[in-house]
Tab-separated table of C-alpha atoms in Angstrom:
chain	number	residue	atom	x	y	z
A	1	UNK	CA	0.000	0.000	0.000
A	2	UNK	CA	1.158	3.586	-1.146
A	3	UNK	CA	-1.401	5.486	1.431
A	4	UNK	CA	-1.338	4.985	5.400
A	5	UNK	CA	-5.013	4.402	5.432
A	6	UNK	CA	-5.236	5.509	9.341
A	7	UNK	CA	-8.361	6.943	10.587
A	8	UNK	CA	-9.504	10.430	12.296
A	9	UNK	CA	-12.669	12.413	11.976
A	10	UNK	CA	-14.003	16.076	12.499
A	11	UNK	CA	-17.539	16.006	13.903
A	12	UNK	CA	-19.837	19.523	14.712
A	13	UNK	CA	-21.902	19.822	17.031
A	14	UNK	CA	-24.985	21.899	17.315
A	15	UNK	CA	-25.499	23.126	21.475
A	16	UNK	CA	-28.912	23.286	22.636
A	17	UNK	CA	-30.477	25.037	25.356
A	18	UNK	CA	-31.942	21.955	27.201
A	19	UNK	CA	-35.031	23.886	28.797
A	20	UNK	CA	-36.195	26.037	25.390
A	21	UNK	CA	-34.702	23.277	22.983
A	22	UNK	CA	-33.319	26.166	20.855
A	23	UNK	CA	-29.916	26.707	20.193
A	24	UNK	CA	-27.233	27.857	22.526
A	25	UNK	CA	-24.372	30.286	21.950
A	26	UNK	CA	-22.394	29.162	24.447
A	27	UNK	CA	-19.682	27.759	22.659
A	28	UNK	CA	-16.662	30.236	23.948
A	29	UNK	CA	-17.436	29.548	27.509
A	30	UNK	CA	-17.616	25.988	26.408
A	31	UNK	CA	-14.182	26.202	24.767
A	32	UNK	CA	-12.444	27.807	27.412
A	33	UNK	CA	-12.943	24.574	29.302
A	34	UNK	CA	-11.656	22.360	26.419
A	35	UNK	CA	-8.739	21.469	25.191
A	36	UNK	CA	-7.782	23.110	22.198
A	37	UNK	CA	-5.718	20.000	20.464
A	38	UNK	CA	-9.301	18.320	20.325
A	39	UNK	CA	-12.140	20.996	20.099
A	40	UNK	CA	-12.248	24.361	17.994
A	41	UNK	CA	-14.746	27.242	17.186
A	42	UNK	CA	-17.063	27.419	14.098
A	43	UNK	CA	-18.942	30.256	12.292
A	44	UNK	CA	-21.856	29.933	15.050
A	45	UNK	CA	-21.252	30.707	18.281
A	46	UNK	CA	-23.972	27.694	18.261
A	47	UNK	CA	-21.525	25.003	17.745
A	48	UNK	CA	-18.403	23.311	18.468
A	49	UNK	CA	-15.805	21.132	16.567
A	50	UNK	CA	-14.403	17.732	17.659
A	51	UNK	CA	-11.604	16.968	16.342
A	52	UNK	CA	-9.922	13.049	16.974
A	53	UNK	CA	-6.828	11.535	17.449
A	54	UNK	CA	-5.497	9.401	14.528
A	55	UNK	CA	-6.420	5.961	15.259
A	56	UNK	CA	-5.815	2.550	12.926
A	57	UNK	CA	-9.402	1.251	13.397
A	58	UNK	CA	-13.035	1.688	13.500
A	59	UNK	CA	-12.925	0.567	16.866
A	60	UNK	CA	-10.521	3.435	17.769
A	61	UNK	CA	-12.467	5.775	15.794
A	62	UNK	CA	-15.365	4.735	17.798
A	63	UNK	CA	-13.374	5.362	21.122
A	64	UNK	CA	-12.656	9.003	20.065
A	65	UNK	CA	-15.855	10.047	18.840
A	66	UNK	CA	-17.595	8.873	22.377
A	67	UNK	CA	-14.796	10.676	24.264
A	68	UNK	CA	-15.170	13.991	22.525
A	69	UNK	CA	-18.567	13.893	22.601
A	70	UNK	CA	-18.314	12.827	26.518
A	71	UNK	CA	-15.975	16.154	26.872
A	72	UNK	CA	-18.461	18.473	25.637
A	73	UNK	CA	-21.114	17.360	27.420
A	74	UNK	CA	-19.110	17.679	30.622
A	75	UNK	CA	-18.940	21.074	31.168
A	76	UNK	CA	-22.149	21.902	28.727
A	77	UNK	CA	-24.278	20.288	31.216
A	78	UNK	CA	-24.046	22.669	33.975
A	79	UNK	CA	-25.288	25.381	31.443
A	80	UNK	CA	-28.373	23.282	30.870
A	81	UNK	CA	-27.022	22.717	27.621
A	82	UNK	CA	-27.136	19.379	25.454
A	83	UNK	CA	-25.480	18.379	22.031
A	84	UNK	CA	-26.834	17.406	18.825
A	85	UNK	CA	-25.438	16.014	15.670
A	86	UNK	CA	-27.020	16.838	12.841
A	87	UNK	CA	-26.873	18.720	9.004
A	88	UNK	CA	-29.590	21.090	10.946
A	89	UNK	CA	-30.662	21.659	14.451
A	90	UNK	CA	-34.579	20.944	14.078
A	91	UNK	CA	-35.749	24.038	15.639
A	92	UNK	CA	-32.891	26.046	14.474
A	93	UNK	CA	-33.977	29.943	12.474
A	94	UNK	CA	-32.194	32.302	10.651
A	95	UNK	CA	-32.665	34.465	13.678
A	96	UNK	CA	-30.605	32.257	15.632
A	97	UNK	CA	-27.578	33.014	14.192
A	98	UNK	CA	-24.556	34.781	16.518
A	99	UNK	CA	-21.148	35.274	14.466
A	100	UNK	CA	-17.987	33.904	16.598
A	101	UNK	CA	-15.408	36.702	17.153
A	102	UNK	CA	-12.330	36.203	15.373
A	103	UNK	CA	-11.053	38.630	12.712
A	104	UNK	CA	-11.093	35.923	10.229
A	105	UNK	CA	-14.835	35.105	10.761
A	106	UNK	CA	-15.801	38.686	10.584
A	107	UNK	CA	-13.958	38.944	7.282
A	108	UNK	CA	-16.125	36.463	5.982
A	109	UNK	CA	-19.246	37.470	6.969
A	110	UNK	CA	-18.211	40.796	5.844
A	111	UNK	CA	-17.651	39.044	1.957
A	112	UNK	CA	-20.005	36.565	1.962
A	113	UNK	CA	-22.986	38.014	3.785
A	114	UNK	CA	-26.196	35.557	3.525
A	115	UNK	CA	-23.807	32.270	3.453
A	116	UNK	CA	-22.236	33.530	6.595
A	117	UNK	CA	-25.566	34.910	8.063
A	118	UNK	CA	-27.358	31.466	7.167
A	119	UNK	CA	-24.337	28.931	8.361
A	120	UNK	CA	-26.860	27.132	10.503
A	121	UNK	CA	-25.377	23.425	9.649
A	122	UNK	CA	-22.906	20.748	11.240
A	123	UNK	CA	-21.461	18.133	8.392
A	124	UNK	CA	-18.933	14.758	9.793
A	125	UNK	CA	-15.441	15.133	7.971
A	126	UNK	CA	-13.833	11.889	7.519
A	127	UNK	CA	-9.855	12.021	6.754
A	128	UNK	CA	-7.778	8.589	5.443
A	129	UNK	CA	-4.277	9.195	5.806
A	130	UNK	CA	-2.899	9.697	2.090
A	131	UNK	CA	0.478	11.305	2.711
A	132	UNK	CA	1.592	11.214	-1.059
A	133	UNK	CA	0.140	13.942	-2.433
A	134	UNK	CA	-0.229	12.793	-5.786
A	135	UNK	CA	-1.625	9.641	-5.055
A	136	UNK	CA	-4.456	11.600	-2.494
A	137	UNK	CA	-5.716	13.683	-6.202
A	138	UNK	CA	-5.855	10.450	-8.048
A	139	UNK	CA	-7.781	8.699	-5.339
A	140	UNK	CA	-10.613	11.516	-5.060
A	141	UNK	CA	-11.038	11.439	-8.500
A	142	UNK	CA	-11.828	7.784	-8.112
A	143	UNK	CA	-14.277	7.811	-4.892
A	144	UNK	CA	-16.419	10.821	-6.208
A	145	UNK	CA	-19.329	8.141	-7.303
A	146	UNK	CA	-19.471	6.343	-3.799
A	147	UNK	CA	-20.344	9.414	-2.365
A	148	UNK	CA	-23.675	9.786	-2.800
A	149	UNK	CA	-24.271	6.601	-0.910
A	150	UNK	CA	-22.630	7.952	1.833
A	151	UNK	CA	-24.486	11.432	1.951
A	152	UNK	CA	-27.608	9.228	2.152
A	153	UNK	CA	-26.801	7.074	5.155
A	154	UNK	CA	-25.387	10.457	6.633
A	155	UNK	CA	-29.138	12.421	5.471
A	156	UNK	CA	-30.088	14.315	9.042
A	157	UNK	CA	-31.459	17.728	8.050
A	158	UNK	CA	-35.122	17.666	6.763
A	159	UNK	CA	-36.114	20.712	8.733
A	160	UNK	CA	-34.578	24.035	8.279
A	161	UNK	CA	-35.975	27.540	9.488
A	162	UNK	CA	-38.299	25.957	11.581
A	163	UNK	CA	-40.409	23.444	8.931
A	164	UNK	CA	-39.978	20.506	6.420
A	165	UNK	CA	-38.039	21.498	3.243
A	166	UNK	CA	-38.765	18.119	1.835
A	167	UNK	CA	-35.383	17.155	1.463
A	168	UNK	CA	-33.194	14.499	3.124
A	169	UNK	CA	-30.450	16.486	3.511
A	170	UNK	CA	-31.249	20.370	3.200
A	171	UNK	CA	-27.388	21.145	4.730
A	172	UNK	CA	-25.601	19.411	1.596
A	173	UNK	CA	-27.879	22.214	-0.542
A	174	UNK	CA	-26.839	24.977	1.598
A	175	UNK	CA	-23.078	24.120	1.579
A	176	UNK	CA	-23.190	23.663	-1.821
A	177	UNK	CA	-23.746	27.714	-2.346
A	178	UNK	CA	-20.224	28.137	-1.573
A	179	UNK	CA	-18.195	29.514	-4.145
A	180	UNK	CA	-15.229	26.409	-3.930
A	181	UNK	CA	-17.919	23.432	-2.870
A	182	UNK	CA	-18.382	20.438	-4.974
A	183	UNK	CA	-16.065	18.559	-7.575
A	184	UNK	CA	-12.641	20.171	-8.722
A	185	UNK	CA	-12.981	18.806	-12.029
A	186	UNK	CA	-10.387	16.507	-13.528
A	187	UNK	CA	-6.933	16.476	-12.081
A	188	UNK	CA	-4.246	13.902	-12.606
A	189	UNK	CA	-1.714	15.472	-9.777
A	190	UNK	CA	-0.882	17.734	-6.370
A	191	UNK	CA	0.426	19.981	-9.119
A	192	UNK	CA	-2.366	20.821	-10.712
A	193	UNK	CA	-4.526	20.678	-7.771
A	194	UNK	CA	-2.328	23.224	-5.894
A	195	UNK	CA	-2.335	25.706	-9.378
A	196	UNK	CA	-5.905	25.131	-8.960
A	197	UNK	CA	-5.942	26.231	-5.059
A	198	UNK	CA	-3.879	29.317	-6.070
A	199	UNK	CA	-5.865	30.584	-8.935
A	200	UNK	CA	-8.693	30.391	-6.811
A	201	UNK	CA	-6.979	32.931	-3.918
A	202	UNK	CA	-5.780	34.838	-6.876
A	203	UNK	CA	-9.514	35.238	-7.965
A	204	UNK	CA	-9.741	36.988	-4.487
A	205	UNK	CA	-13.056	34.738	-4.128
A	206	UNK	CA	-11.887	32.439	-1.322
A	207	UNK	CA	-8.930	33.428	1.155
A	208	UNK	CA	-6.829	30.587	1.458
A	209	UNK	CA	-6.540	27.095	0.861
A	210	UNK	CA	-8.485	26.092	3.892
A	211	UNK	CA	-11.531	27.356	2.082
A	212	UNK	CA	-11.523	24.663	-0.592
A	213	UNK	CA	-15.065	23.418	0.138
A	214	UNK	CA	-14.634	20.445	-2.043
A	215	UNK	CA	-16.689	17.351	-2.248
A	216	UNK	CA	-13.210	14.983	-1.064
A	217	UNK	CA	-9.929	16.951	-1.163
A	218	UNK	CA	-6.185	16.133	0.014
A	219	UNK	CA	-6.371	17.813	3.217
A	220	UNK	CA	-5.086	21.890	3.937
A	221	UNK	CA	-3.239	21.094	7.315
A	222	UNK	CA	-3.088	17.161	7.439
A	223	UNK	CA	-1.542	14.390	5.204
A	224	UNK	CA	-5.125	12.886	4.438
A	225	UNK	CA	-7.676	12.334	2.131
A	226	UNK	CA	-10.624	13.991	3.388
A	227	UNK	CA	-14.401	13.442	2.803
A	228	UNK	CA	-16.674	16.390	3.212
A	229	UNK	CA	-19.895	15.694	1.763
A	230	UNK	CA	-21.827	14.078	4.901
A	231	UNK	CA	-24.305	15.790	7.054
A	232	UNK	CA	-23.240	15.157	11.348
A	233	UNK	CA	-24.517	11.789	12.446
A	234	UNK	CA	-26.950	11.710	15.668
A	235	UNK	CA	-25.574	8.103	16.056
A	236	UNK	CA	-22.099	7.026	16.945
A	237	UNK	CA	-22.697	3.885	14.982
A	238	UNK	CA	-23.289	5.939	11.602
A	239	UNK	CA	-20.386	7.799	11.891
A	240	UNK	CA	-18.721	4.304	12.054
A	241	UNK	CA	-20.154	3.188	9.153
A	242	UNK	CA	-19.492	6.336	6.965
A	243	UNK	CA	-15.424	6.179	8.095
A	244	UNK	CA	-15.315	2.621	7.675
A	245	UNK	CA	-17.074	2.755	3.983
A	246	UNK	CA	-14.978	5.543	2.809
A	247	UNK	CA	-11.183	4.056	3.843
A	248	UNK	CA	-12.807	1.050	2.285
A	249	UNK	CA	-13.616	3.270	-1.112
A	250	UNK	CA	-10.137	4.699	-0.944
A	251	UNK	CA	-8.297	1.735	-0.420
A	252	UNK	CA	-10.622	0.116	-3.170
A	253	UNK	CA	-9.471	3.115	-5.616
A	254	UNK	CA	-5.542	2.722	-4.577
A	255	UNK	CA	-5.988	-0.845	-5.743
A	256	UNK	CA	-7.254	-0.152	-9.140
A	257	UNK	CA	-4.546	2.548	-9.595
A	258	UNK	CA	-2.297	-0.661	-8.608
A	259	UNK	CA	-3.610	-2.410	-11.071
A	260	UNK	CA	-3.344	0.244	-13.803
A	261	UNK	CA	-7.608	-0.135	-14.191
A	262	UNK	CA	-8.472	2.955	-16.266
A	263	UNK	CA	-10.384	6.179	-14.357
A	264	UNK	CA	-14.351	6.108	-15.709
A	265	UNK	CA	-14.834	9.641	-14.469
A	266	UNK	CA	-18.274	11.042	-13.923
A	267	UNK	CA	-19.063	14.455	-16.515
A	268	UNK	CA	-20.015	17.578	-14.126
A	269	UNK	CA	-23.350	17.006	-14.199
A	270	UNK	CA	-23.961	13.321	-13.761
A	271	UNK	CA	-21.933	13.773	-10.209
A	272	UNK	CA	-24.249	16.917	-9.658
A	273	UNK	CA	-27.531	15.135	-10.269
A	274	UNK	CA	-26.438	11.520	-7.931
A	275	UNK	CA	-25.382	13.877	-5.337
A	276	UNK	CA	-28.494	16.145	-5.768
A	277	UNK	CA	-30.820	12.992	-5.565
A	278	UNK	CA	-29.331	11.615	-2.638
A	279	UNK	CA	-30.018	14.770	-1.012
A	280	UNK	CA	-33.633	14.793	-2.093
A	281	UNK	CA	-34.741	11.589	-1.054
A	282	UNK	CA	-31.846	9.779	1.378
A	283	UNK	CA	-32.872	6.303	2.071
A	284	UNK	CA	-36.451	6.591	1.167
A	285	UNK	CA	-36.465	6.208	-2.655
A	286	UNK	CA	-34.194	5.895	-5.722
A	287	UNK	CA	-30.600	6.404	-5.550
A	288	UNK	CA	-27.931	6.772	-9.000
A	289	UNK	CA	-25.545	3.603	-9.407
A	290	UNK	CA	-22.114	4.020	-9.625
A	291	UNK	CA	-20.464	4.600	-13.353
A	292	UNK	CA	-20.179	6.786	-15.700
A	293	UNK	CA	-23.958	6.180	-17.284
A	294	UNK	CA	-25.717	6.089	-13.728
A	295	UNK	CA	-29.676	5.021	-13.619
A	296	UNK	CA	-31.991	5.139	-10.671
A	297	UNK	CA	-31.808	1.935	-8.124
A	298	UNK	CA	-33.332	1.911	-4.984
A	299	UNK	CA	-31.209	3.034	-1.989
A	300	UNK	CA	-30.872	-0.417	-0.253
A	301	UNK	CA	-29.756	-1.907	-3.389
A	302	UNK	CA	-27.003	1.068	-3.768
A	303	UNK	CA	-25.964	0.538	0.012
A	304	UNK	CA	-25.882	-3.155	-0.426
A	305	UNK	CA	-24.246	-3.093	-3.376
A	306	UNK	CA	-21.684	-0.614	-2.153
A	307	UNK	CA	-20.993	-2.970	0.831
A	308	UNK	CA	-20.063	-5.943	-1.331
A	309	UNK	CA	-17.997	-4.317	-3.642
A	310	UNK	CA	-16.049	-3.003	-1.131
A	311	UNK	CA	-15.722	-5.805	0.473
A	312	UNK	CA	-12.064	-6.956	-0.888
A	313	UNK	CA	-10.828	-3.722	0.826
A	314	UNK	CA	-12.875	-4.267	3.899
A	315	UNK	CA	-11.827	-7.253	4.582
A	316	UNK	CA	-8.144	-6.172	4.129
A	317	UNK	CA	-9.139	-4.132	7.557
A	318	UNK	CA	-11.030	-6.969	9.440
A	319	UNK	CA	-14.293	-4.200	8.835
A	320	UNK	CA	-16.375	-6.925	6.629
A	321	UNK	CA	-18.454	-7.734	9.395
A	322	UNK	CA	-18.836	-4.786	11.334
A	323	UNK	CA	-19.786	-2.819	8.244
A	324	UNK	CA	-22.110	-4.959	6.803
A	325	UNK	CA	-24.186	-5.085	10.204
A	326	UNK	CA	-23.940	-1.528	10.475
A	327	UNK	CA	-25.199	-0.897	6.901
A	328	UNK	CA	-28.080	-3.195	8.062
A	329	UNK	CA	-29.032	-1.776	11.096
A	330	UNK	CA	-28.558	2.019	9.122
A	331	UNK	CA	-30.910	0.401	6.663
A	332	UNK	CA	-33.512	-0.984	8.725
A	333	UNK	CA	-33.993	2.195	11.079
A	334	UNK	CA	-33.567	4.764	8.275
A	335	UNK	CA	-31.243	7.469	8.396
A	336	UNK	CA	-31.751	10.476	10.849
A	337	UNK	CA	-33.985	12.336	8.440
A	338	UNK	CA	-36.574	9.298	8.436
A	339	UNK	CA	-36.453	8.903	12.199
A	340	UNK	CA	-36.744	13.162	12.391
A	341	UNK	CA	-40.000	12.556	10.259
A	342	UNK	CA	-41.110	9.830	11.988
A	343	UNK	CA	-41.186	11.732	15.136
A	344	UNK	CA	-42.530	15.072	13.911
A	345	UNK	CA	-45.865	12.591	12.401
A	346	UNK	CA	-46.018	11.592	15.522
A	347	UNK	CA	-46.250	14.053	17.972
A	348	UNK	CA	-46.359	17.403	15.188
A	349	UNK	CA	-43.950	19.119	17.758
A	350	UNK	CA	-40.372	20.083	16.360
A	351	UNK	CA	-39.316	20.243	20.391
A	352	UNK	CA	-40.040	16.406	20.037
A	353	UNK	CA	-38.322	15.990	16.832
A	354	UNK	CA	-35.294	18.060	19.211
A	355	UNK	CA	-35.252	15.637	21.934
A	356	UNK	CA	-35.642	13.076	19.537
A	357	UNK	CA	-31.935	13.747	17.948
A	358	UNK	CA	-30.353	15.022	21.269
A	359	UNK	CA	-31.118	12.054	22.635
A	360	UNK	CA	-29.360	10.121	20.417
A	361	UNK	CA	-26.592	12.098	19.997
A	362	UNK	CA	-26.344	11.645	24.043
A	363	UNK	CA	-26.690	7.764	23.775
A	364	UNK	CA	-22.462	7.117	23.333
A	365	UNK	CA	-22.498	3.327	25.179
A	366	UNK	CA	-18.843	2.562	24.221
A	367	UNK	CA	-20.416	-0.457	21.720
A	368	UNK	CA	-18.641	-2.869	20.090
């Protein structure tokens, strides 16, 4: 193997104010009683960043995201404040958005207004260590049709501005109005990536390279692969899935490259549209296969199918097993969204629909 293939993850959280189930901006008192090496500030004073160790398994990773999660709600619970994973906060408005204070924060919502003003959302960041540079460009090129599988099982924003937008994942839609999100296009090395990085600052549109919003993109301050397409997970168990698919999808890609198998890159559009309809409908419909020529399949099929072609790569990990259970169970509860629905038809209160998903975000047994 050319790539390390460890593990480590970036999760946001969304804080909420236990007693009004709204959201809380109390992340800088929060901070001041974290440690910085594992927990940063966002946009929204609303939210807080986790950020692992590197670890060599899923059962590591699972370790990590329980601890982190365990450390926030430490010293949030005094506040009367809770956590919740998700794209969107159920209850969450416009109106609830407070600006961190940092000079670099203001000088984005000073260029990019409404983005800034509406940056309501929490997504899970998944990085595989990729150290050669080269090698990490190739390899996105190659996973960009797995991931709208994975944005499905990740789906956990149907609400947004207090009602139903009718979408899986609304977040994915509203991070996609970023000037640098989605696909880079076709790029064959670090080279042309990193001309592609500095035109971009050059363009005066994005700052720096850490604002490269893209879809899966070598990393701007860590040798990894990174996947940023997925909304945050309520449960620890998804998370696990979603890291455990994609090292499986990367390793996958490193052994075609191996193997000299030819790239069959999506056009623009196609990876639009699959991403698009995973966004739309999650779990609950018709997904795009992989390939070039996609055509609708229904979502189990496309997570199933996913799972067993992967499975050369994860069993190279020992993850056969644990994945495959965990796409079941993923399957046969329905992603966030569903359950989010579910509970809204049930009781037609969003502060249910709140509890609902800080209640599993809370649930962190240390599992299997």
């Amino acid at each position: 193997m050319g790539a390390e293939l460890t593990l480590g993850a970036e999760e946001e959280l969304h804080l909420i104010d236990l007693e009004s189930w709204r959201l809380s901006a109390s992340a800088p008192q929060l901070l001041q009683q974290l440690d910085a090496a594992s927990y940063g500030a966002e946009l929204q004073r609303t939210t807080v960043e986790t950020n692992t160790g590197v670890v060599q398994t899923l059962a590591g990773l699972r370790a990590e995201l329980v601890r982190l999660r365990r450390g926030v709600m430490d010293v949030a619970r005094p506040l009367g404040v809770g956590i919740a994973a998700a794209g969107t906060a159920p209850r969450s408005e416009i109106s609830d958005f407070e600006l961190t204070s940092s000079q670099r924060f203001g000088a984005m919502q000073e260029k990019y207004r409404l983005l800034v003003d509406e940056q309501l959302i929490c997504g899970f960041q998944v990085h595989v260590g990729v150290a050669d540079r080269d090698l990490a460009v190739q390899l996105a090129q190659r996973v960009a049709d797995r991931l709208p599988v994975l944005l499905a099982l990740s789906a956990s924003s149907p609400f947004w501005n207090g009602h139903d937008t009718g979408y899986a994942s609304v977040r994915s839609l509203v991070w996609q109005r970023w000037p640098s999100a989605g696909a880079t296009g076709p790029l064959a090395s670090a080279a042309e990536y990193d001309e592609l990085i500095s035109d971009l600052i050059d363009t005066g549109v994005i700052a720096d390279s850490k604002m490269a919003y893209f879809d899966v993109r070598p990393s701007a301050h860590v040798p990894t692969l990174e996947l940023r397409v997925c909304d945050a997970l309520p449960l620890v168990d998804d998370a696990v899935l979603i890291a455990g698919l994609f090292r499986a999808a990367v390793r996958s890609a490193e052994i075609d490259i191996e193997r000299g198998v030819p790239l069959q890159a999506r056009r623009a559009p196609i990876h639009r549209a699959a991403l698009w309809q995973a966004s739309r409908t999650g779990l609950s419909a018709e997904l795009l296969s992989a390939g070039p020529h996609p055509h609708p399949l229904d979502a189990a099929d496309a997570v199933r199918g996913l799972v067993d072609d992967l499975r050369p790569a994860l069993d190279e990990f020992g993850d056969y097993e644990v994945v495959r259970d965990l796409a079941e169970q993923a399957l046969g509860r329905g992603n966030s969204s569903d359950r989010q629905r579910a509970a809204f038809a049930s009781q037609q209160s969003l502060d249910d629909v709140m509890r609902l998903v800080v209640g599993e975000t809370q649930s962190i047994g240390e599992g299997p």
